[in-house]
Amino acid sequence: MAAQRLGSLGFNALYSVFCAPKQALRSWWGTVEQARGYYVDWRMLRDVKRRKLAFEYADERLRINALRKNLILPKELRDQASIDIAALPRDSCPVRIRNRCVLTSRPRGVKRRWRLSRIVFRHIADHNQISGVMRARW
């Protein structure tokens, strides 16, 4: 609603500034592809749903937050932006996303580059199943 008001005021040029978050999210989270036909547990499925919602609402959330934090705009417009952001689904917030191991769904100790927990990563690395990873020797 607040974004529509701002658009009607003639600030449509701001839209082009805020069109980039989907590309940034796509590169940061990577593609959510599943090798199996199922998820390990319900927690992983919930996290995938959160990632999809966050991706869908990224542009809108960024625009509304920019309106909320702009101190030049009138107070009633910023208040309306706060109401609009509260009306979005809770799971569309990227803060609620948790990096999980793709094999075990473990939420802690996840190596971001491989998306594996430290336990699974060590096991796979010890059995020489990750290319370019060797156990330390000295």
Short mmCIF file of C-alpha atoms in Angstrom, two decimals:
data_model
loop_
_atom_site.label_atom_id
_atom_site.label_comp_id
_atom_site.label_asym_id
_atom_site.label_seq_id
_atom_site.Cartn_x
_atom_site.Cartn_y
_atom_site.Cartn_z
CA MET A 1 0.00 0.00 0.00
CA ALA A 2 2.77 2.41 0.94
CA ALA A 3 4.70 1.44 -2.18
CA GLN A 4 1.62 2.26 -4.28
CA ARG A 5 1.34 5.66 -2.64
CA LEU A 6 4.98 6.37 -3.32
CA GLY A 7 4.53 5.24 -6.93
CA SER A 8 1.62 7.59 -7.38
CA LEU A 9 3.80 10.44 -6.13
CA GLY A 10 6.09 9.98 -9.13
CA PHE A 11 8.95 8.04 -7.56
CA ASN A 12 8.76 5.14 -10.02
CA ALA A 13 12.49 5.47 -10.62
CA LEU A 14 13.05 3.91 -7.19
CA TYR A 15 11.61 0.65 -8.47
CA SER A 16 14.56 0.08 -10.77
CA VAL A 17 16.94 0.48 -7.84
CA PHE A 18 15.22 -2.29 -5.89
CA CYS A 19 14.85 -4.86 -8.68
CA ALA A 20 18.15 -6.64 -7.97
CA PRO A 21 17.49 -8.60 -4.75
CA LYS A 22 16.24 -11.75 -6.49
CA GLN A 23 19.52 -12.14 -8.35
CA ALA A 24 21.44 -11.63 -5.11
CA LEU A 25 19.28 -14.17 -3.29
CA ARG A 26 19.62 -16.68 -6.11
CA SER A 27 23.41 -16.51 -5.99
CA TRP A 28 23.56 -16.50 -2.18
CA TRP A 29 21.20 -19.41 -1.54
CA GLY A 30 21.94 -21.24 -4.73
CA THR A 31 19.30 -23.31 -6.40
CA VAL A 32 17.14 -25.40 -4.15
CA GLU A 33 17.46 -28.68 -6.01
CA GLN A 34 16.76 -32.02 -4.41
CA ALA A 35 18.70 -35.10 -5.54
CA ARG A 36 16.13 -37.42 -3.95
CA GLY A 37 12.39 -37.39 -4.42
CA TYR A 38 11.87 -36.69 -0.71
CA TYR A 39 13.25 -34.56 2.08
CA VAL A 40 15.10 -36.03 5.04
CA ASP A 41 12.57 -34.80 7.59
CA TRP A 42 9.83 -32.25 8.10
CA ARG A 43 12.31 -29.62 9.31
CA MET A 44 14.09 -29.60 5.97
CA LEU A 45 10.78 -29.35 4.13
CA ARG A 46 9.80 -26.40 6.33
CA ASP A 47 13.12 -24.70 5.57
CA VAL A 48 12.67 -25.19 1.82
CA LYS A 49 9.21 -23.63 2.03
CA ARG A 50 10.70 -20.66 3.90
CA ARG A 51 13.36 -20.22 1.23
CA LYS A 52 10.75 -20.19 -1.52
CA LEU A 53 8.58 -17.65 0.32
CA ALA A 54 11.57 -15.42 1.07
CA PHE A 55 12.53 -15.52 -2.61
CA GLU A 56 9.00 -14.65 -3.74
CA TYR A 57 8.60 -11.69 -1.38
CA ALA A 58 12.19 -10.36 -1.57
CA ASP A 59 11.44 -7.44 -3.90
CA GLU A 60 8.35 -6.33 -2.06
CA ARG A 61 10.00 -6.65 1.36
CA LEU A 62 13.01 -4.61 0.23
CA ARG A 63 10.85 -1.82 -1.18
CA ILE A 64 8.64 -1.60 1.90
CA ASN A 65 11.64 -1.62 4.25
CA ALA A 66 13.23 1.18 2.25
CA LEU A 67 10.06 3.22 2.77
CA ARG A 68 9.98 2.40 6.48
CA LYS A 69 13.55 3.53 7.06
CA ASN A 70 13.46 6.68 4.92
CA LEU A 71 13.33 9.58 7.37
CA ILE A 72 12.58 12.12 4.62
CA LEU A 73 9.11 10.67 3.99
CA PRO A 74 6.12 11.75 6.11
CA LYS A 75 5.39 9.82 9.30
CA GLU A 76 2.01 8.47 8.14
CA LEU A 77 3.60 6.94 5.03
CA ARG A 78 6.28 5.24 7.15
CA ASP A 79 3.60 3.97 9.53
CA GLN A 80 1.64 2.55 6.62
CA ALA A 81 4.80 0.80 5.40
CA SER A 82 5.23 -0.75 8.86
CA ILE A 83 1.66 -2.05 8.69
CA ASP A 84 2.31 -3.42 5.19
CA ILE A 85 5.46 -5.26 6.26
CA ALA A 86 3.61 -6.80 9.21
CA ALA A 87 0.93 -8.06 6.82
CA LEU A 88 3.46 -10.15 4.84
CA PRO A 89 3.82 -13.84 5.76
CA ARG A 90 6.23 -14.45 8.63
CA ASP A 91 8.14 -17.10 6.74
CA SER A 92 8.91 -14.62 3.96
CA CYS A 93 11.55 -13.03 6.19
CA PRO A 94 15.07 -14.24 5.28
CA VAL A 95 16.11 -14.21 8.95
CA ARG A 96 13.98 -17.31 9.55
CA ILE A 97 16.00 -19.39 7.07
CA ARG A 98 18.40 -21.90 8.58
CA ASN A 99 21.28 -23.57 6.75
CA ARG A 100 20.86 -27.32 7.10
CA CYS A 101 22.86 -30.36 6.04
CA VAL A 102 21.36 -31.79 2.84
CA LEU A 103 21.99 -35.38 3.94
CA THR A 104 21.02 -35.36 7.62
CA SER A 105 19.14 -32.05 8.05
CA ARG A 106 21.42 -31.16 10.96
CA PRO A 107 21.10 -27.39 11.65
CA ARG A 108 24.45 -26.74 13.34
CA GLY A 109 28.02 -26.99 12.14
CA VAL A 110 27.15 -26.80 8.45
CA LYS A 111 29.93 -26.14 5.95
CA ARG A 112 28.31 -23.56 3.71
CA ARG A 113 30.33 -24.35 0.60
CA TRP A 114 29.30 -28.01 0.55
CA ARG A 115 26.00 -27.71 2.48
CA LEU A 116 27.08 -30.61 4.68
CA SER A 117 27.35 -30.86 8.45
CA ARG A 118 30.84 -31.15 9.90
CA ILE A 119 30.26 -34.79 10.84
CA VAL A 120 29.10 -35.87 7.38
CA PHE A 121 31.78 -33.71 5.75
CA ARG A 122 34.54 -35.39 7.76
CA HIS A 123 33.18 -38.85 7.02
CA ILE A 124 32.95 -38.21 3.28
CA ALA A 125 36.36 -36.49 3.19
CA ASP A 126 37.98 -39.39 5.07
CA HIS A 127 36.66 -41.82 2.47
CA ASN A 128 37.99 -39.64 -0.37
CA GLN A 129 34.55 -38.87 -1.80
CA ILE A 130 34.96 -35.08 -2.02
CA SER A 131 37.18 -33.91 -4.83
CA GLY A 132 40.10 -31.73 -3.74
CA VAL A 133 39.66 -32.25 0.02
CA MET A 134 42.42 -34.04 1.91
CA ARG A 135 42.98 -34.78 5.55
CA ALA A 136 45.65 -32.59 7.14
CA ARG A 137 49.06 -34.25 7.48
CA TRP A 138 52.14 -32.92 9.15
#
